[in-house]
Tab-separated table of C-alpha atoms in Angstrom:
chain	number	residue	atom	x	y	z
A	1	UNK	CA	181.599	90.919	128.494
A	2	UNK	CA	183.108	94.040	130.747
A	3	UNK	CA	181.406	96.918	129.419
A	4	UNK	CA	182.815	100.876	130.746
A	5	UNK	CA	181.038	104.144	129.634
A	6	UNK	CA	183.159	106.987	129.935
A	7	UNK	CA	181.407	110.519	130.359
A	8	UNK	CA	181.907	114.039	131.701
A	9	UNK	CA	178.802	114.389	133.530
A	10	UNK	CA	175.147	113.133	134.066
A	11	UNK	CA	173.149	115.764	134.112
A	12	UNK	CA	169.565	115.682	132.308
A	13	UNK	CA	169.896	115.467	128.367
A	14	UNK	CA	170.095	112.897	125.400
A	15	UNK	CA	173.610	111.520	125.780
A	16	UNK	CA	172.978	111.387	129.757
A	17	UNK	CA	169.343	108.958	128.964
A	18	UNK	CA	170.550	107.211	126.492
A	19	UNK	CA	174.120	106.092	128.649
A	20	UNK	CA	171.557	105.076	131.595
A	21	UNK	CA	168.928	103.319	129.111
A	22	UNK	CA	171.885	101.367	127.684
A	23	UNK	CA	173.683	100.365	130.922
A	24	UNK	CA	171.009	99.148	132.256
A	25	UNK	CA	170.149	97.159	129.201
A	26	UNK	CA	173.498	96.065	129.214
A	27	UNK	CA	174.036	94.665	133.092
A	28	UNK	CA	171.412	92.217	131.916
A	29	UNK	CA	173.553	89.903	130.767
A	30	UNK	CA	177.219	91.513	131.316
A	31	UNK	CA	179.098	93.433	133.942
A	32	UNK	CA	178.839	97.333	133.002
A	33	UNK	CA	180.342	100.288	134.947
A	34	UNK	CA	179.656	103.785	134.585
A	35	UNK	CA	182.341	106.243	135.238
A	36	UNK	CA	181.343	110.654	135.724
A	37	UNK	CA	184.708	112.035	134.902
A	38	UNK	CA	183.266	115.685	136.356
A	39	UNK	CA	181.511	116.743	139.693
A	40	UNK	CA	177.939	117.542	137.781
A	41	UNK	CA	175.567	114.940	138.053
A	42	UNK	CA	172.131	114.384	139.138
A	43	UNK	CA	171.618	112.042	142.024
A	44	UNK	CA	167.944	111.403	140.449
A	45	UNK	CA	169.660	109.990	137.879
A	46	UNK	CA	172.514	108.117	139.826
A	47	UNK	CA	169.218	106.598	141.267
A	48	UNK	CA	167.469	105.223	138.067
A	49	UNK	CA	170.754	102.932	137.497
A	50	UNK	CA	170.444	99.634	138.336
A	51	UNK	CA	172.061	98.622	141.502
A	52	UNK	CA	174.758	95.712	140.027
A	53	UNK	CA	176.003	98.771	137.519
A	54	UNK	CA	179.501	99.965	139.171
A	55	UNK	CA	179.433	103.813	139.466
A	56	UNK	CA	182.927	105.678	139.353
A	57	UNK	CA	183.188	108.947	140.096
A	58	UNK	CA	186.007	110.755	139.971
A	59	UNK	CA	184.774	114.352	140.811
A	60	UNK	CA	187.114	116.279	138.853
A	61	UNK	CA	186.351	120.352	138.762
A	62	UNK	CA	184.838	121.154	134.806
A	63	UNK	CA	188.157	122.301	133.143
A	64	UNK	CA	190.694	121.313	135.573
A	65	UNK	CA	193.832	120.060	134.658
A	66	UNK	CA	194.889	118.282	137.595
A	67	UNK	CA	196.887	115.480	137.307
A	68	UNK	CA	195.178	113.430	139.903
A	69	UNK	CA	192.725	113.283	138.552
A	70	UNK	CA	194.174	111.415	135.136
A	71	UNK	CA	195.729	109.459	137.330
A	72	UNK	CA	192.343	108.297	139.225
A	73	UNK	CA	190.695	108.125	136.120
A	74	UNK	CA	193.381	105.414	134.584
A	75	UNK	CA	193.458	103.347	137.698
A	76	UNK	CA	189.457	102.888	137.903
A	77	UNK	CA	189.615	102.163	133.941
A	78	UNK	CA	192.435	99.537	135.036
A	79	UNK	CA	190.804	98.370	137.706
A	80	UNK	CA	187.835	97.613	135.892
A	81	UNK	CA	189.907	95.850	133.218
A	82	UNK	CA	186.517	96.602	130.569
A	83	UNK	CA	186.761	94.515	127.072
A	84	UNK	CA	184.797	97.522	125.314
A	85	UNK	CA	185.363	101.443	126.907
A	86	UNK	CA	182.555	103.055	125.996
A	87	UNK	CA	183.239	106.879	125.488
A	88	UNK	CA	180.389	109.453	125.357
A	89	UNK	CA	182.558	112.638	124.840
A	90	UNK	CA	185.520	112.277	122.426
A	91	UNK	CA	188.358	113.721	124.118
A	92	UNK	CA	187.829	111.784	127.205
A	93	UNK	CA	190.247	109.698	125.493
A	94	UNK	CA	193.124	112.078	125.766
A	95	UNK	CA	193.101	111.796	129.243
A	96	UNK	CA	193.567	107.374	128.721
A	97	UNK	CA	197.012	106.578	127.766
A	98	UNK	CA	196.551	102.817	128.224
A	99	UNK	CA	193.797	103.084	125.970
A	100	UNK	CA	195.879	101.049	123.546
A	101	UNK	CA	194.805	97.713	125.863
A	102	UNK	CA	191.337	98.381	125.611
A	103	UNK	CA	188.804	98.116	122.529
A	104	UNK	CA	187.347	102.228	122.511
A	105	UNK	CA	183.949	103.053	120.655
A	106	UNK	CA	182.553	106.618	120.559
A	107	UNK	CA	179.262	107.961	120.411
A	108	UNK	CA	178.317	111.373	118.903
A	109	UNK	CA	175.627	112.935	120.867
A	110	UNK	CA	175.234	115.726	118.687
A	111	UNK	CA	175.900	118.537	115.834
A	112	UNK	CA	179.057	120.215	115.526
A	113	UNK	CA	180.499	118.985	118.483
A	114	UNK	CA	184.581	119.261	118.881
A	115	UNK	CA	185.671	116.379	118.279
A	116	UNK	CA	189.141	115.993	119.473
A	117	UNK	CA	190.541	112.659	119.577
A	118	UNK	CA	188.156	111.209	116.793
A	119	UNK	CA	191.139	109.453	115.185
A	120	UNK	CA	192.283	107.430	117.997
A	121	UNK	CA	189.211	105.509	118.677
A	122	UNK	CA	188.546	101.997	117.297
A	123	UNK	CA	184.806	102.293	116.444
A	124	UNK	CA	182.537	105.561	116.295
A	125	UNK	CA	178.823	105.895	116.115
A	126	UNK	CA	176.484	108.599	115.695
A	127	UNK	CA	173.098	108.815	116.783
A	128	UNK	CA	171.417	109.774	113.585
A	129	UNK	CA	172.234	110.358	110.095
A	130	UNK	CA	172.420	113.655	110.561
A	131	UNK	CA	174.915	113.543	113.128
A	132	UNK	CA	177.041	111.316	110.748
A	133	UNK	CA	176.615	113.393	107.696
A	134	UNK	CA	177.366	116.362	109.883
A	135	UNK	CA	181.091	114.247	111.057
A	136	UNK	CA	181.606	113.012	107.548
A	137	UNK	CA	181.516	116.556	106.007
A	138	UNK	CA	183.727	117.856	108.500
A	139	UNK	CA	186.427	115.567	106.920
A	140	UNK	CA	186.047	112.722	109.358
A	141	UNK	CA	185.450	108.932	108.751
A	142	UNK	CA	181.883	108.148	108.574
A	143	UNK	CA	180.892	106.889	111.800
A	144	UNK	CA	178.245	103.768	112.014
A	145	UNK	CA	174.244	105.077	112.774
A	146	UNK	CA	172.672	103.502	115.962
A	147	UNK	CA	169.706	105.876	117.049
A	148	UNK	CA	169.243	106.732	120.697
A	149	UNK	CA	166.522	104.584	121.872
A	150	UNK	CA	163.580	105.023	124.545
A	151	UNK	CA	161.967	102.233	126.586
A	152	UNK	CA	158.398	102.407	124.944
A	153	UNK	CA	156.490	99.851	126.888
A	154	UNK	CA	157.180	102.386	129.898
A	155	UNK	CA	155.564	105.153	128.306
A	156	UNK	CA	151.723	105.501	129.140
A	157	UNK	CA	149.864	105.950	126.213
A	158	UNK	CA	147.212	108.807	125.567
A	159	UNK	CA	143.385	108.575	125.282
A	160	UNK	CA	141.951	109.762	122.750
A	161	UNK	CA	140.210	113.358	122.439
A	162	UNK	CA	139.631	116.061	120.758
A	163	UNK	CA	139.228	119.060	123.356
A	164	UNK	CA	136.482	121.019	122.835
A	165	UNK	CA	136.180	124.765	123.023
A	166	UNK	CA	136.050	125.316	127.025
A	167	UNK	CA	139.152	123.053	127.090
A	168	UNK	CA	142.501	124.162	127.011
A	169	UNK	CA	144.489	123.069	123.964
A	170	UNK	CA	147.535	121.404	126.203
A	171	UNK	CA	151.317	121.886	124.658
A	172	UNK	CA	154.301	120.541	126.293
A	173	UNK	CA	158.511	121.182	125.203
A	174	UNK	CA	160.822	118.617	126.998
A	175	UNK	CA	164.255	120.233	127.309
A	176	UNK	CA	167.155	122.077	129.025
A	177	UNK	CA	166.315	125.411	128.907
A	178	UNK	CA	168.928	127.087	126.619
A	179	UNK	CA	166.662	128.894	124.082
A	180	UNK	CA	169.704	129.680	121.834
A	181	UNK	CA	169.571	125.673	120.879
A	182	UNK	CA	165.983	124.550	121.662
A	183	UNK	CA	164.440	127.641	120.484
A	184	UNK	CA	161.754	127.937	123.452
A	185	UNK	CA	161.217	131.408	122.629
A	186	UNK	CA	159.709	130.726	119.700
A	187	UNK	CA	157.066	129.192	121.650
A	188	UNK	CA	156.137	131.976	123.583
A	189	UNK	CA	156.001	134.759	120.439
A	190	UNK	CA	154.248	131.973	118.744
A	191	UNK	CA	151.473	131.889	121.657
A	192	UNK	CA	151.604	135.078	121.927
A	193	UNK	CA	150.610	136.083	118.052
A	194	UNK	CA	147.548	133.403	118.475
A	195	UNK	CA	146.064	135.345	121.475
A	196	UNK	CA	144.501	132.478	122.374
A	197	UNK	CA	143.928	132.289	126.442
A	198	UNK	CA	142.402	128.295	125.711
A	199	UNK	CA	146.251	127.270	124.710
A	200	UNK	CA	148.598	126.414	127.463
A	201	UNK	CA	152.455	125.285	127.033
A	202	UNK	CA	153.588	123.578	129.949
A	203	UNK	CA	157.868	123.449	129.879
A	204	UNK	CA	159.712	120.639	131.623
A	205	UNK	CA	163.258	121.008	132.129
A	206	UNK	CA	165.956	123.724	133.855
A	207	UNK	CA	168.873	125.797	131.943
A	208	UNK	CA	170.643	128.938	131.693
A	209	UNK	CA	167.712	130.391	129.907
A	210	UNK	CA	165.225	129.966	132.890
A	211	UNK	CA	165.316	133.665	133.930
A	212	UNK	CA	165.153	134.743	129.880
A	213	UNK	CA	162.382	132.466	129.126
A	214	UNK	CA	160.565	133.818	132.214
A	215	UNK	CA	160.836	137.442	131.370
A	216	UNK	CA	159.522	136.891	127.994
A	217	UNK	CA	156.905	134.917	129.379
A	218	UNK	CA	155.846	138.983	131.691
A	219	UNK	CA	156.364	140.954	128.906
A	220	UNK	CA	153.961	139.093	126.455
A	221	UNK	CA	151.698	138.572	129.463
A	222	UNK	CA	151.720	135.218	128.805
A	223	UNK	CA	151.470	134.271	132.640
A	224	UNK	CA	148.317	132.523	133.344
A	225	UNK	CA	148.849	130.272	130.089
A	226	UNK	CA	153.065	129.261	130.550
A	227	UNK	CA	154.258	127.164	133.332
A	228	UNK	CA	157.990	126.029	134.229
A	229	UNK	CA	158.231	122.646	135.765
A	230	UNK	CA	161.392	122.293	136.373
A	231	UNK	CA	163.465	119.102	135.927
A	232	UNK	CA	160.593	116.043	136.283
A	233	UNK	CA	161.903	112.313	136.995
A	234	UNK	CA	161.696	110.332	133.954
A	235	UNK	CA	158.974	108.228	135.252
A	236	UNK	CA	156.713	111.261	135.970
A	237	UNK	CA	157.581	112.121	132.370
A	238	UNK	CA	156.344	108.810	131.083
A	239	UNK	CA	153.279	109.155	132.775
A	240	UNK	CA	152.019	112.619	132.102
A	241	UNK	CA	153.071	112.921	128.625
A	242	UNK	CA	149.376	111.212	127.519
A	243	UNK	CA	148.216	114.451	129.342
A	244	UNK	CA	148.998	116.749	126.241
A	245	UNK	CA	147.542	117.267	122.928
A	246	UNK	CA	150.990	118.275	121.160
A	247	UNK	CA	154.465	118.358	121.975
A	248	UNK	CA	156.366	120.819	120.378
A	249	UNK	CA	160.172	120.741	119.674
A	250	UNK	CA	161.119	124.106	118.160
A	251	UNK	CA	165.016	123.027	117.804
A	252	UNK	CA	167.519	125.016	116.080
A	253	UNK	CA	170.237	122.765	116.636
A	254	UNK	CA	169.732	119.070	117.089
A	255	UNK	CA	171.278	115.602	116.474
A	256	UNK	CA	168.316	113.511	117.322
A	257	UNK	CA	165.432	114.663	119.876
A	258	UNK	CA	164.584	112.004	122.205
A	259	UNK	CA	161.774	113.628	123.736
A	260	UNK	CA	160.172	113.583	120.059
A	261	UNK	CA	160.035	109.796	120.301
A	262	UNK	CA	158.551	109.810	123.619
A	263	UNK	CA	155.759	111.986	122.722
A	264	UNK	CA	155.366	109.769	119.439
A	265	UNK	CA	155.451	106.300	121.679
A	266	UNK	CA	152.927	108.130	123.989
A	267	UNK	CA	150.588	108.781	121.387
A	268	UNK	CA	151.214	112.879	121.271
A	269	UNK	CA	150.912	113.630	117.755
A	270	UNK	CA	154.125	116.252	117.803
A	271	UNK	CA	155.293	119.365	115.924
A	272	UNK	CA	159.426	119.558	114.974
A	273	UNK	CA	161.561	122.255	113.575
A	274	UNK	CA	162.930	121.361	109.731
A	275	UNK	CA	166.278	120.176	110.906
A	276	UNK	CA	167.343	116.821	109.801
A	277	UNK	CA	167.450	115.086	112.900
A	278	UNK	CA	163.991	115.690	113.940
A	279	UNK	CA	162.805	114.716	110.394
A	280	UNK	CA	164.611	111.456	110.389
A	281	UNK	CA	162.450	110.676	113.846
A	282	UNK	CA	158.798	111.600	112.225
A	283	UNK	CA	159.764	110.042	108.909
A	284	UNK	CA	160.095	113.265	107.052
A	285	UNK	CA	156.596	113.824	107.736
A	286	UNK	CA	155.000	110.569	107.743
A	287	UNK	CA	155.214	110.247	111.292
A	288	UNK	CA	154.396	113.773	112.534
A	289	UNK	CA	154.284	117.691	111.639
A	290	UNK	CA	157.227	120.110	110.897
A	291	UNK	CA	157.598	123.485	110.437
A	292	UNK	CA	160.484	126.298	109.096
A	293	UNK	CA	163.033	125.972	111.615
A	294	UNK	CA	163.688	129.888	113.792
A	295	UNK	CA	160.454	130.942	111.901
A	296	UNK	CA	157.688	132.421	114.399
A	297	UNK	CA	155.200	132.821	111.340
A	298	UNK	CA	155.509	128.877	110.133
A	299	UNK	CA	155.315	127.866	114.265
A	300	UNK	CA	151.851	130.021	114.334
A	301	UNK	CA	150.498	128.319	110.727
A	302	UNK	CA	151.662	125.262	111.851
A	303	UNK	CA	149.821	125.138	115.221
A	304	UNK	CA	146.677	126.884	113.943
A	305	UNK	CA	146.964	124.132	111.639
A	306	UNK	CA	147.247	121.150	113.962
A	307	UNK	CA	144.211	122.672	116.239
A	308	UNK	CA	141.743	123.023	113.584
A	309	UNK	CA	142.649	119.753	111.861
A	310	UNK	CA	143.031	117.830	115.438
A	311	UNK	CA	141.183	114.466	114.565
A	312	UNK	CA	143.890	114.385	111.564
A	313	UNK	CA	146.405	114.864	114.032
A	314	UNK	CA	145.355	111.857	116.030
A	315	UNK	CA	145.151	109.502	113.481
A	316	UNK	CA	149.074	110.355	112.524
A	317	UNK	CA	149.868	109.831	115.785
A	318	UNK	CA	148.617	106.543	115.770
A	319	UNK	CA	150.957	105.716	112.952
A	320	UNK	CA	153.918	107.421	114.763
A	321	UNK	CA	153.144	104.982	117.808
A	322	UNK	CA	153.496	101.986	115.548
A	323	UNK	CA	156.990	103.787	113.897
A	324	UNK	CA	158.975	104.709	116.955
A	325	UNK	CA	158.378	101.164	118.447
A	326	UNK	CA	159.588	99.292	115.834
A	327	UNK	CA	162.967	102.129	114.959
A	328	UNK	CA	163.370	103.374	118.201
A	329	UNK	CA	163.163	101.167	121.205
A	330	UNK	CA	166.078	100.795	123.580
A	331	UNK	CA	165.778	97.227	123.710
A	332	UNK	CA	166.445	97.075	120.130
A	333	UNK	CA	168.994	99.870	119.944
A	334	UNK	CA	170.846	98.116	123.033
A	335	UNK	CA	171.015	95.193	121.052
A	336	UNK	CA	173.021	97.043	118.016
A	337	UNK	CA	175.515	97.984	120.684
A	338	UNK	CA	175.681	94.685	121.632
A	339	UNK	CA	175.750	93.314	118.031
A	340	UNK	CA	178.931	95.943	117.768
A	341	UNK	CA	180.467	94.784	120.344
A	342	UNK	CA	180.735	91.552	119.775
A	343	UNK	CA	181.529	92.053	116.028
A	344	UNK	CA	184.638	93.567	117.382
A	345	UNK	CA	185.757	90.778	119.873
A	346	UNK	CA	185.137	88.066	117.162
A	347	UNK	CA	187.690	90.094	115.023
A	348	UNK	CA	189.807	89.963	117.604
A	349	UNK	CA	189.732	86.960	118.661
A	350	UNK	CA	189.896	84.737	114.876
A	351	UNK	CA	193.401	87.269	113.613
């Protein structure tokens, strides 16, 4: 089977992961190319894509309308001749004219994204429930649910322990820095209000919200307890993640939080916003804790919570290990595609 993904750019985030995870899944046993429509993307992860996967890149300015650009972008599509075009944004199809000779599938990546060009695709997905209740209510067909998926068997797993009281109580948020949708703020008023100086919170990711984040970070004096990573290699994220005692994901928009699965396959017990995508990963609670989403006061109960009750915090998160390997691992969710995929071309093929 030809397999093409279609996307704008590559550039840390869900979609971007989960295209990678999947392609590379994919090239096991079929020819997959990846084509980055736009000149953003991240040459660390250009390099995590295994080597048979054909890479197109058109490098076409964000916005621009230039007609070479269509044109480059139809004669790489042609040129690959793909049996399934695999779009991650949905009015990259706009831009396909031929797209009538080709089988099209989209994937939602998210809430309330535009969604321009829904109607012309063959198949669409979402990557949670929430994400397809979210399309469905917006007067759209219901799109088929097939979760994002992380490799769990890559993810180190954490020891054991309950830190004592001359340790610091590690926290880590994995996310682009955009506190408007991943609510990092919330983390600092929440430290803050503990005035703790044994609680750290350790943020790995980059976004327009850097500079904010850091000048919250002087004026609660929060300093010696916050640090900024940066953007860390998803390899250096699978292996430090067992470092921390919690991951918190203080979301206020969401469709599915990948990083909450990691830190449940790593054996992080984890704290999520109320939203519905995060509480479809923990299992409405099962799997994990929650508190009000945008609400400082819940974030501080919540934590207190989780210190003081640590060795019950453990135990869930040996549960959640168990969970997220069996619902979310990519080999598995690569294997819907696949399953999709082929459904199609038997349809096709027996008319």
């Amino acid at each position: 089977m030809r397999i093409l993904h279609l996307i704008y750019s590559l550039n840390v985030g869900g979609a971007e992961r989960m295209v990678i995870t999947l392609a590379n899944y994919q090239v096991q046993s079929n020819q997959v190319g990846l084509c980055i429509i736009n000149n953003l993307y991240s040459q660390k992860l250009l390099n995590e894509l295994d080597s048979r996967i054909q890479v197109f890149r058109i490098n076409r300015k964000k916005a621009s309308r230039n007609i070479l650009d269509v044109f480059q972008l139809n004669r790489y599509v042609f040129k690959f001749r793909p049996d399934i075009l695999h779009i991650h944004d949905s009015d990259a199809i706009l831009y396909i004219p031929i797209r009538s000779f080709y089988h099209t599938i989209l994937t939602i990546h998210a809430m309330n994204l535009p969604l321009k060009g829904y109607k012309l695709y063959n198949q669409t997905v979402a990557i949670s429930k929430a994400v397809a209740d979210n399309t469905e209510n917006r007067g759209l067909c219901r799109p088929e649910v097939i979760y994002n998926g992380i490799s769990t068997s890559a993810i180190q797993r954490t020891k054991k322990n309950i830190p004592n009281a001359e340790q610091n109580f590690r926290i880590v948020q994995v996310g682009r820095l955009e506190h408007g949708i991943k609510g990092q703020d919330l983390i600092l008023k929440a430290l803050h209000r503990l005035s703790s100086s044994h609680i750290s919170i350790d943020f790995i990711g980059d976004g327009s919200s850097y500079n904010y984040l850091k000048e919250v970070t002087r004026q609660l004096k929060l300093e010696k307890q916050v640090n900024f990573l940066g953007n860390c290699d998803i390899e250096w994220i699978y292996h430090h993640l067992c470092d921390y005692h919690l991951l918190v994901q203080p979301s206020i928009s969401e469709g599915f939080g990948l990083t909450i699965a990691e830190g449940m396959a790593a054996g992080v017990p984890v704290l999520v916003s109320d939203l519905p995508a995060p509480l479809e990963i923990i299992d409405k609670g099962k799997q994990g804790y929650y508190f009000r989403h945008n609400d400082v006061d819940d974030l501080c109960r919540m934590l207190r919570y989780i210190i003081k009750h640590y060795e019950e915090a453990l135990q869930l998160s040996d549960k959640a290990q168990t969970f997220v390997t069996v619902n979310f691992d990519s080999k598995l969710i690569a294997q819907q595609y696949i399953n999709l995929y082929n459904e199609y071309i038997y349809k096709t093929h027996t008319k």
